[in-house]
């Protein structure tokens, strides 16, 4: 009996690093921007914009915000990655609003009020959207539980068969 | 044992099936506009000069001048083929409702005014079109893929957004619904107060 328990413990001990490895390999980054892989041309800089050193910080903030907003006339591109006129104009609006001292969240809200939450490439982690963030972890835990239970059952059966094989057939 | 397994399978599978069924019925290109029921974004835009346009609009069209009227805003361009398709429907309904407090305006979207003038000359009589050179008004309305048509009620709120080319039937259906609503006594005050029956 203690043999069976030892076998089981050994099997589980062997399994634990494997599960951990699988989990880290999956890495579950959460919903990432749908723009990757579709990047084509950079949006043109606004005409006549001789960007001074002081403006580079602003431009970096504009780019960061623009890469999180969906271009309404493209397929899965952010405003930052789209060369269309509308995206360039939306970037101009971002630049104006940031330069006027608005917070990035306020600028994001400005576009959400017009295009809906659809315009955000990364859904907000609130309400129903939480499912997207939580479900992968729930699935991983459930899968892990299934494996642990399954391995326990196999090892118990294996140990049972070993000890049983001495006496009966079956 | 078997029954409990079946119950677990159904309990796990049903939400997935329900979620899929819900999303598969939707056209992913049609996104509910957050503007519905909210005051329509204000604008003051220059009118496109053209012989065939009715010039009563004057040089500038201001949305605020039309409180108390139903306004139909159609975003279009000459490079947009479905816009050409739907144009006769818009013109005929605009004519039919002209005397019933319904205003039609085209908003030229990402296009050359000269090209728009030629296009309208070719197609004949039309309601006024305004110019939105920086697309700021289009962005205010959340325009993505034209043609898009917005219906603004007499209370100054956006009642409906139509994606794609529109038919005579759909135009009449939306306008009749807005005309059937009791006209607000003081539309401007109502919008400012932010109360009032948001038109659906």
Tab-separated table of C-alpha atoms in Angstrom:
chain	number	residue	atom	x	y	z
A	1	UNK	CA	0.000	0.000	0.000
A	2	UNK	CA	2.774	2.389	0.901
A	3	UNK	CA	4.437	1.264	-2.357
A	4	UNK	CA	1.446	2.432	-4.322
A	5	UNK	CA	1.441	5.782	-2.533
A	6	UNK	CA	5.144	6.221	-3.215
A	7	UNK	CA	4.727	5.433	-6.917
A	8	UNK	CA	1.925	7.930	-7.136
A	9	UNK	CA	3.887	10.632	-5.394
A	10	UNK	CA	6.843	9.994	-7.673
A	11	UNK	CA	4.658	10.222	-10.766
A	12	UNK	CA	3.159	13.506	-9.608
A	13	UNK	CA	6.589	14.868	-8.686
A	14	UNK	CA	7.730	14.041	-12.191
A	15	UNK	CA	4.664	15.753	-13.618
A	16	UNK	CA	4.923	19.037	-11.726
A	17	UNK	CA	7.895	20.486	-13.632
A	18	UNK	CA	6.305	19.415	-16.905
A	19	UNK	CA	3.105	21.322	-16.114
A	20	UNK	CA	5.089	24.343	-14.978
A	21	UNK	CA	7.097	24.254	-18.184
A	22	UNK	CA	3.976	24.027	-20.318
A	23	UNK	CA	2.442	26.959	-18.464
A	24	UNK	CA	5.474	29.159	-18.931
A	25	UNK	CA	5.733	28.146	-22.583
A	26	UNK	CA	2.152	29.213	-23.173
A	27	UNK	CA	3.019	32.425	-21.341
A	28	UNK	CA	-0.580	33.653	-21.792
A	29	UNK	CA	0.081	37.234	-22.701
A	30	UNK	CA	-3.583	38.190	-22.593
A	31	UNK	CA	-5.298	39.659	-25.632
A	32	UNK	CA	-2.635	41.334	-27.689
A	33	UNK	CA	-3.150	44.025	-30.272
A	34	UNK	CA	-4.523	42.577	-33.471
A	35	UNK	CA	-2.193	44.737	-35.476
A	36	UNK	CA	0.857	42.497	-35.412
A	37	UNK	CA	1.714	40.804	-38.654
A	38	UNK	CA	-0.278	43.236	-40.727
A	39	UNK	CA	2.061	46.185	-40.397
A	40	UNK	CA	2.664	47.705	-43.774
A	41	UNK	CA	3.684	51.298	-44.250
A	42	UNK	CA	4.400	53.853	-41.596
A	43	UNK	CA	1.984	56.740	-41.456
A	44	UNK	CA	3.485	59.797	-43.013
A	45	UNK	CA	4.577	62.521	-40.698
A	46	UNK	CA	2.382	65.606	-40.859
A	47	UNK	CA	3.418	67.982	-43.637
A	48	UNK	CA	6.084	70.480	-42.725
A	49	UNK	CA	6.744	68.932	-39.359
A	50	UNK	CA	10.351	69.632	-38.612
A	51	UNK	CA	10.189	67.856	-35.325
A	52	UNK	CA	12.390	69.556	-32.791
A	53	UNK	CA	14.068	67.670	-29.976
A	54	UNK	CA	11.453	68.922	-27.534
A	55	UNK	CA	8.736	67.381	-29.670
A	56	UNK	CA	10.244	63.899	-29.794
A	57	UNK	CA	8.845	63.108	-26.372
A	58	UNK	CA	5.404	64.199	-27.506
A	59	UNK	CA	5.742	62.166	-30.704
A	60	UNK	CA	6.649	59.103	-28.683
A	61	UNK	CA	3.507	59.547	-26.595
A	62	UNK	CA	1.428	60.079	-29.740
A	63	UNK	CA	2.840	56.878	-31.244
A	64	UNK	CA	2.184	54.924	-28.080
A	65	UNK	CA	-1.444	56.069	-27.928
A	66	UNK	CA	-1.991	55.665	-31.665
A	67	UNK	CA	-0.762	52.081	-31.648
A	68	UNK	CA	-3.529	51.181	-29.221
A	69	UNK	CA	-6.358	52.622	-31.307
A	70	UNK	CA	-7.978	50.810	-34.203
A	71	UNK	CA	-8.009	52.448	-37.621
A	72	UNK	CA	-11.703	52.591	-38.603
A	73	UNK	CA	-11.103	52.170	-42.325
A	74	UNK	CA	-8.569	49.329	-42.156
A	75	UNK	CA	-8.649	45.642	-41.350
A	76	UNK	CA	-6.957	45.065	-38.012
A	77	UNK	CA	-4.511	47.951	-38.213
A	78	UNK	CA	-3.817	50.540	-35.562
A	79	UNK	CA	-3.874	54.254	-36.342
A	80	UNK	CA	-0.097	54.220	-35.888
A	81	UNK	CA	0.378	51.530	-38.547
A	82	UNK	CA	-2.131	52.833	-41.075
A	83	UNK	CA	-1.094	55.160	-43.884
A	84	UNK	CA	-4.689	56.274	-44.587
A	85	UNK	CA	-5.683	59.919	-44.430
A	86	UNK	CA	-8.261	59.278	-41.727
A	87	UNK	CA	-5.671	57.615	-39.486
A	88	UNK	CA	-3.263	60.506	-40.046
A	89	UNK	CA	-6.024	62.939	-39.078
A	90	UNK	CA	-6.821	60.907	-35.970
A	91	UNK	CA	-3.147	61.014	-35.048
A	92	UNK	CA	-3.256	64.787	-35.477
A	93	UNK	CA	-6.128	64.894	-32.999
A	94	UNK	CA	-4.136	62.776	-30.532
A	95	UNK	CA	-1.152	65.114	-30.933
A	96	UNK	CA	-3.283	68.226	-30.409
A	97	UNK	CA	-4.972	66.842	-27.335
A	98	UNK	CA	-1.755	65.601	-25.721
A	99	UNK	CA	-0.087	68.924	-26.469
A	100	UNK	CA	-3.051	70.639	-24.802
A	101	UNK	CA	-2.291	68.680	-21.648
A	102	UNK	CA	-4.920	65.981	-21.837
A	103	UNK	CA	-4.183	62.613	-20.240
A	104	UNK	CA	-3.866	59.567	-22.527
A	105	UNK	CA	-6.962	58.030	-20.929
A	106	UNK	CA	-8.966	61.166	-21.779
A	107	UNK	CA	-7.811	60.999	-25.393
A	108	UNK	CA	-8.750	57.323	-25.533
A	109	UNK	CA	-12.152	58.182	-24.086
A	110	UNK	CA	-12.591	60.848	-26.781
A	111	UNK	CA	-12.373	58.174	-29.477
A	112	UNK	CA	-14.436	55.640	-27.517
A	113	UNK	CA	-17.261	58.202	-27.305
A	114	UNK	CA	-17.271	58.423	-31.092
A	115	UNK	CA	-16.421	54.950	-32.327
A	116	UNK	CA	-17.346	52.849	-29.317
A	117	UNK	CA	-15.079	50.544	-27.348
A	118	UNK	CA	-14.426	48.754	-30.638
A	119	UNK	CA	-11.774	51.401	-31.335
A	120	UNK	CA	-9.576	50.101	-28.508
A	121	UNK	CA	-7.284	47.333	-29.749
A	122	UNK	CA	-6.955	46.012	-26.213
A	123	UNK	CA	-10.312	45.626	-24.478
A	124	UNK	CA	-10.669	47.238	-21.073
A	125	UNK	CA	-10.336	44.770	-18.205
A	126	UNK	CA	-13.775	45.387	-16.771
A	127	UNK	CA	-17.267	43.961	-17.024
A	128	UNK	CA	-17.840	41.240	-19.574
A	129	UNK	CA	-14.370	41.849	-21.044
A	130	UNK	CA	-12.872	40.247	-17.936
A	131	UNK	CA	-13.797	36.892	-19.462
A	132	UNK	CA	-11.039	37.408	-22.041
A	133	UNK	CA	-8.473	37.980	-19.314
A	134	UNK	CA	-9.645	35.389	-16.799
A	135	UNK	CA	-10.795	32.499	-18.972
A	136	UNK	CA	-7.317	31.399	-20.186
A	137	UNK	CA	-6.143	31.067	-16.581
A	138	UNK	CA	-9.321	29.207	-15.598
A	139	UNK	CA	-8.806	26.865	-18.551
A	140	UNK	CA	-5.167	26.317	-17.563
A	141	UNK	CA	-6.096	25.522	-13.951
A	142	UNK	CA	-8.906	23.223	-15.049
A	143	UNK	CA	-6.579	21.457	-17.481
A	144	UNK	CA	-3.961	21.065	-14.750
A	145	UNK	CA	-6.586	19.635	-12.392
A	146	UNK	CA	-7.687	17.146	-15.033
A	147	UNK	CA	-4.076	16.017	-15.538
A	148	UNK	CA	-3.410	15.659	-11.797
A	149	UNK	CA	-6.612	13.683	-11.252
A	150	UNK	CA	-5.907	11.542	-14.303
A	151	UNK	CA	-2.317	10.771	-13.276
A	152	UNK	CA	-3.436	9.877	-9.773
A	153	UNK	CA	-5.960	7.478	-11.202
A	154	UNK	CA	-3.429	5.866	-13.581
A	155	UNK	CA	-0.776	5.418	-10.891
A	156	UNK	CA	-3.357	3.973	-8.490
A	157	UNK	CA	-4.508	1.546	-11.180
A	158	UNK	CA	-0.931	0.685	-12.118
A	159	UNK	CA	0.032	0.076	-8.488
A	160	UNK	CA	-3.167	-1.894	-7.996
A	161	UNK	CA	-2.403	-4.040	-11.033
A	162	UNK	CA	1.168	-4.634	-9.826
A	163	UNK	CA	0.125	-5.750	-6.379
A	164	UNK	CA	-2.816	-7.652	-7.825
A	165	UNK	CA	-0.725	-9.421	-10.462
A	166	UNK	CA	0.962	-11.446	-7.747
A	167	UNK	CA	-2.334	-13.126	-6.849
A	168	UNK	CA	-5.188	-12.949	-9.283
A	169	UNK	CA	-5.370	-12.361	-12.971
A	170	UNK	CA	-7.415	-9.500	-14.025
B	1	UNK	CA	-21.569	8.452	-12.917
B	2	UNK	CA	-22.477	8.711	-16.580
B	3	UNK	CA	-25.236	11.186	-15.832
B	4	UNK	CA	-23.003	13.457	-13.827
B	5	UNK	CA	-20.502	13.430	-16.702
B	6	UNK	CA	-23.201	14.391	-19.160
B	7	UNK	CA	-24.314	17.232	-16.894
B	8	UNK	CA	-20.746	18.525	-16.568
B	9	UNK	CA	-20.259	18.356	-20.349
B	10	UNK	CA	-23.468	20.292	-20.975
B	11	UNK	CA	-22.632	22.839	-18.275
B	12	UNK	CA	-19.224	23.470	-19.860
B	13	UNK	CA	-20.369	23.297	-23.473
B	14	UNK	CA	-23.548	25.334	-23.303
B	15	UNK	CA	-21.957	28.740	-22.565
B	16	UNK	CA	-19.497	28.198	-25.414
B	17	UNK	CA	-22.270	27.290	-27.849
B	18	UNK	CA	-24.389	30.229	-26.650
B	19	UNK	CA	-21.476	32.645	-27.107
B	20	UNK	CA	-20.755	31.351	-30.601
B	21	UNK	CA	-24.429	31.459	-31.576
B	22	UNK	CA	-24.674	35.036	-30.361
B	23	UNK	CA	-21.643	36.283	-32.242
B	24	UNK	CA	-22.237	34.344	-35.446
B	25	UNK	CA	-25.536	36.134	-36.012
B	26	UNK	CA	-23.785	39.521	-36.025
B	27	UNK	CA	-22.099	41.245	-38.912
B	28	UNK	CA	-18.697	42.176	-37.467
B	29	UNK	CA	-18.603	45.267	-39.684
B	30	UNK	CA	-21.683	46.709	-37.991
B	31	UNK	CA	-20.764	48.265	-34.687
B	32	UNK	CA	-23.409	49.897	-32.559
B	33	UNK	CA	-22.660	53.593	-32.549
B	34	UNK	CA	-22.145	55.053	-29.078
B	35	UNK	CA	-23.850	58.198	-30.386
B	36	UNK	CA	-27.313	56.649	-30.493
B	37	UNK	CA	-29.582	58.552	-28.112
B	38	UNK	CA	-26.945	61.223	-27.498
B	39	UNK	CA	-26.944	64.827	-28.798
B	40	UNK	CA	-25.630	64.882	-32.361
B	41	UNK	CA	-22.131	66.409	-32.608
B	42	UNK	CA	-22.462	70.033	-33.668
B	43	UNK	CA	-20.911	71.283	-36.884
B	44	UNK	CA	-20.727	74.317	-39.123
B	45	UNK	CA	-19.508	73.355	-42.592
B	46	UNK	CA	-19.203	75.160	-45.897
B	47	UNK	CA	-21.685	74.186	-48.603
B	48	UNK	CA	-20.433	72.737	-51.858
B	49	UNK	CA	-21.225	75.210	-54.609
B	50	UNK	CA	-23.005	73.592	-57.484
B	51	UNK	CA	-25.709	74.450	-59.978
B	52	UNK	CA	-27.804	71.405	-59.262
B	53	UNK	CA	-27.786	71.763	-55.486
B	54	UNK	CA	-30.625	73.632	-53.945
B	55	UNK	CA	-28.881	76.738	-52.710
B	56	UNK	CA	-31.281	77.598	-49.911
B	57	UNK	CA	-28.746	76.124	-47.483
B	58	UNK	CA	-26.607	79.252	-47.793
B	59	UNK	CA	-22.821	79.281	-47.524
B	60	UNK	CA	-22.602	77.461	-44.243
B	61	UNK	CA	-24.713	74.711	-42.751
B	62	UNK	CA	-25.002	74.699	-38.961
B	63	UNK	CA	-26.618	71.717	-37.315
B	64	UNK	CA	-27.883	73.893	-34.453
B	65	UNK	CA	-30.078	75.803	-36.934
B	66	UNK	CA	-32.065	72.613	-37.507
B	67	UNK	CA	-33.221	71.836	-33.978
B	68	UNK	CA	-36.866	70.921	-34.240
B	69	UNK	CA	-36.328	69.339	-37.658
B	70	UNK	CA	-35.387	65.821	-38.619
B	71	UNK	CA	-31.916	65.811	-40.181
B	72	UNK	CA	-30.557	63.039	-42.399
B	73	UNK	CA	-26.760	63.146	-42.758
B	74	UNK	CA	-25.235	61.056	-45.514
B	75	UNK	CA	-21.447	60.690	-45.687
B	76	UNK	CA	-20.372	60.048	-49.264
B	77	UNK	CA	-17.628	60.408	-51.874
B	78	UNK	CA	-17.286	60.059	-55.627
B	79	UNK	CA	-14.815	57.163	-55.200
B	80	UNK	CA	-17.438	55.186	-53.304
B	81	UNK	CA	-19.445	53.024	-55.676
B	82	UNK	CA	-22.331	52.170	-53.284
B	83	UNK	CA	-22.772	55.929	-52.761
B	84	UNK	CA	-23.657	56.241	-56.416
B	85	UNK	CA	-26.058	53.337	-56.039
B	86	UNK	CA	-27.969	54.829	-53.116
B	87	UNK	CA	-28.002	58.417	-54.364
B	88	UNK	CA	-31.340	58.240	-56.261
B	89	UNK	CA	-33.072	56.832	-53.178
B	90	UNK	CA	-31.772	59.663	-51.017
B	91	UNK	CA	-32.775	62.308	-53.562
B	92	UNK	CA	-36.296	60.967	-54.033
B	93	UNK	CA	-37.000	60.654	-50.309
B	94	UNK	CA	-35.485	64.102	-49.670
B	95	UNK	CA	-37.886	65.525	-52.249
B	96	UNK	CA	-40.889	63.667	-50.830
B	97	UNK	CA	-40.250	64.913	-47.279
B	98	UNK	CA	-39.045	68.395	-48.173
B	99	UNK	CA	-42.151	70.113	-46.788
B	100	UNK	CA	-42.448	68.003	-43.667
B	101	UNK	CA	-39.545	69.399	-41.673
B	102	UNK	CA	-36.953	66.903	-42.880
B	103	UNK	CA	-33.540	68.126	-44.020
B	104	UNK	CA	-31.079	66.062	-46.028
B	105	UNK	CA	-27.395	66.919	-46.106
B	106	UNK	CA	-24.582	65.128	-47.824
B	107	UNK	CA	-21.175	65.347	-46.188
B	108	UNK	CA	-18.317	64.953	-48.616
B	109	UNK	CA	-15.802	62.527	-47.151
B	110	UNK	CA	-12.157	62.492	-48.259
B	111	UNK	CA	-12.809	63.796	-51.719
B	112	UNK	CA	-12.102	66.645	-54.078
B	113	UNK	CA	-14.918	69.233	-54.203
B	114	UNK	CA	-14.449	69.604	-57.971
B	115	UNK	CA	-14.940	65.868	-58.458
B	116	UNK	CA	-18.031	65.992	-56.249
B	117	UNK	CA	-19.442	68.869	-58.303
B	118	UNK	CA	-18.963	66.916	-61.558
B	119	UNK	CA	-20.553	63.817	-60.007
B	120	UNK	CA	-23.609	65.767	-58.850
B	121	UNK	CA	-23.916	67.594	-62.164
B	122	UNK	CA	-24.013	64.232	-63.855
B	123	UNK	CA	-26.626	62.731	-61.523
B	124	UNK	CA	-28.908	65.756	-61.526
B	125	UNK	CA	-30.894	67.431	-58.772
B	126	UNK	CA	-29.796	66.880	-55.208
B	127	UNK	CA	-30.010	68.173	-51.664
B	128	UNK	CA	-27.064	70.266	-50.381
B	129	UNK	CA	-23.698	68.721	-49.686
B	130	UNK	CA	-21.242	70.209	-47.203
B	131	UNK	CA	-17.455	69.958	-47.147
B	132	UNK	CA	-15.476	68.392	-44.316
B	133	UNK	CA	-11.890	68.907	-45.509
B	134	UNK	CA	-10.140	67.769	-42.317
B	135	UNK	CA	-12.616	64.926	-41.682
B	136	UNK	CA	-13.109	66.246	-38.157
B	137	UNK	CA	-16.886	65.990	-38.435
B	138	UNK	CA	-16.599	62.463	-39.833
B	139	UNK	CA	-14.457	61.502	-36.839
B	140	UNK	CA	-16.959	63.202	-34.489
B	141	UNK	CA	-19.677	60.975	-35.907
B	142	UNK	CA	-17.499	57.877	-35.832
B	143	UNK	CA	-17.519	57.362	-39.576
B	144	UNK	CA	-15.599	54.319	-40.750
B	145	UNK	CA	-16.627	52.923	-44.119
B	146	UNK	CA	-18.914	55.082	-46.213
B	147	UNK	CA	-21.701	55.266	-47.175
B	148	UNK	CA	-23.036	55.843	-43.698
B	149	UNK	CA	-26.303	57.628	-42.977
B	150	UNK	CA	-27.250	59.229	-39.660
B	151	UNK	CA	-30.765	60.131	-38.570
B	152	UNK	CA	-31.066	63.027	-36.142
B	153	UNK	CA	-34.387	63.554	-34.390
B	154	UNK	CA	-36.171	66.810	-33.743
B	155	UNK	CA	-34.697	66.792	-30.240
B	156	UNK	CA	-31.213	67.020	-31.791
B	157	UNK	CA	-30.229	63.488	-30.801
B	158	UNK	CA	-28.797	60.805	-33.044
B	159	UNK	CA	-31.569	58.270	-33.434
B	160	UNK	CA	-30.072	55.785	-35.863
B	161	UNK	CA	-26.978	55.009	-37.891
B	162	UNK	CA	-27.257	53.054	-41.121
B	163	UNK	CA	-24.232	51.222	-42.515
B	164	UNK	CA	-23.869	50.793	-46.257
B	165	UNK	CA	-26.126	51.837	-49.122
B	166	UNK	CA	-29.631	52.740	-48.009
B	167	UNK	CA	-32.980	52.053	-49.660
B	168	UNK	CA	-36.082	54.201	-50.055
B	169	UNK	CA	-37.950	51.881	-47.660
B	170	UNK	CA	-35.334	52.136	-44.925
B	171	UNK	CA	-35.142	55.923	-45.271
B	172	UNK	CA	-38.914	56.295	-45.022
B	173	UNK	CA	-39.091	53.851	-42.132
B	174	UNK	CA	-36.543	55.790	-40.077
B	175	UNK	CA	-37.909	59.232	-40.943
B	176	UNK	CA	-41.527	58.259	-40.278
B	177	UNK	CA	-40.541	56.920	-36.865
B	178	UNK	CA	-38.869	60.230	-36.017
B	179	UNK	CA	-41.783	62.310	-37.343
B	180	UNK	CA	-44.204	60.217	-35.282
B	181	UNK	CA	-42.496	61.286	-32.084
B	182	UNK	CA	-43.973	64.343	-30.403
B	183	UNK	CA	-41.875	67.386	-31.203
B	184	UNK	CA	-40.078	68.634	-28.089
B	185	UNK	CA	-41.415	71.994	-26.905
B	186	UNK	CA	-37.957	73.458	-26.366
B	187	UNK	CA	-35.545	71.198	-28.148
B	188	UNK	CA	-32.489	73.315	-27.402
B	189	UNK	CA	-33.194	73.465	-23.682
B	190	UNK	CA	-33.909	69.769	-23.625
B	191	UNK	CA	-30.632	68.838	-25.217
B	192	UNK	CA	-28.743	71.188	-22.932
B	193	UNK	CA	-30.416	69.649	-19.884
B	194	UNK	CA	-29.575	66.197	-21.162
B	195	UNK	CA	-33.014	64.859	-20.268
B	196	UNK	CA	-35.646	63.856	-22.737
B	197	UNK	CA	-36.758	60.690	-24.354
B	198	UNK	CA	-33.741	59.472	-26.248
B	199	UNK	CA	-35.065	58.562	-29.637
B	200	UNK	CA	-34.495	54.982	-30.614
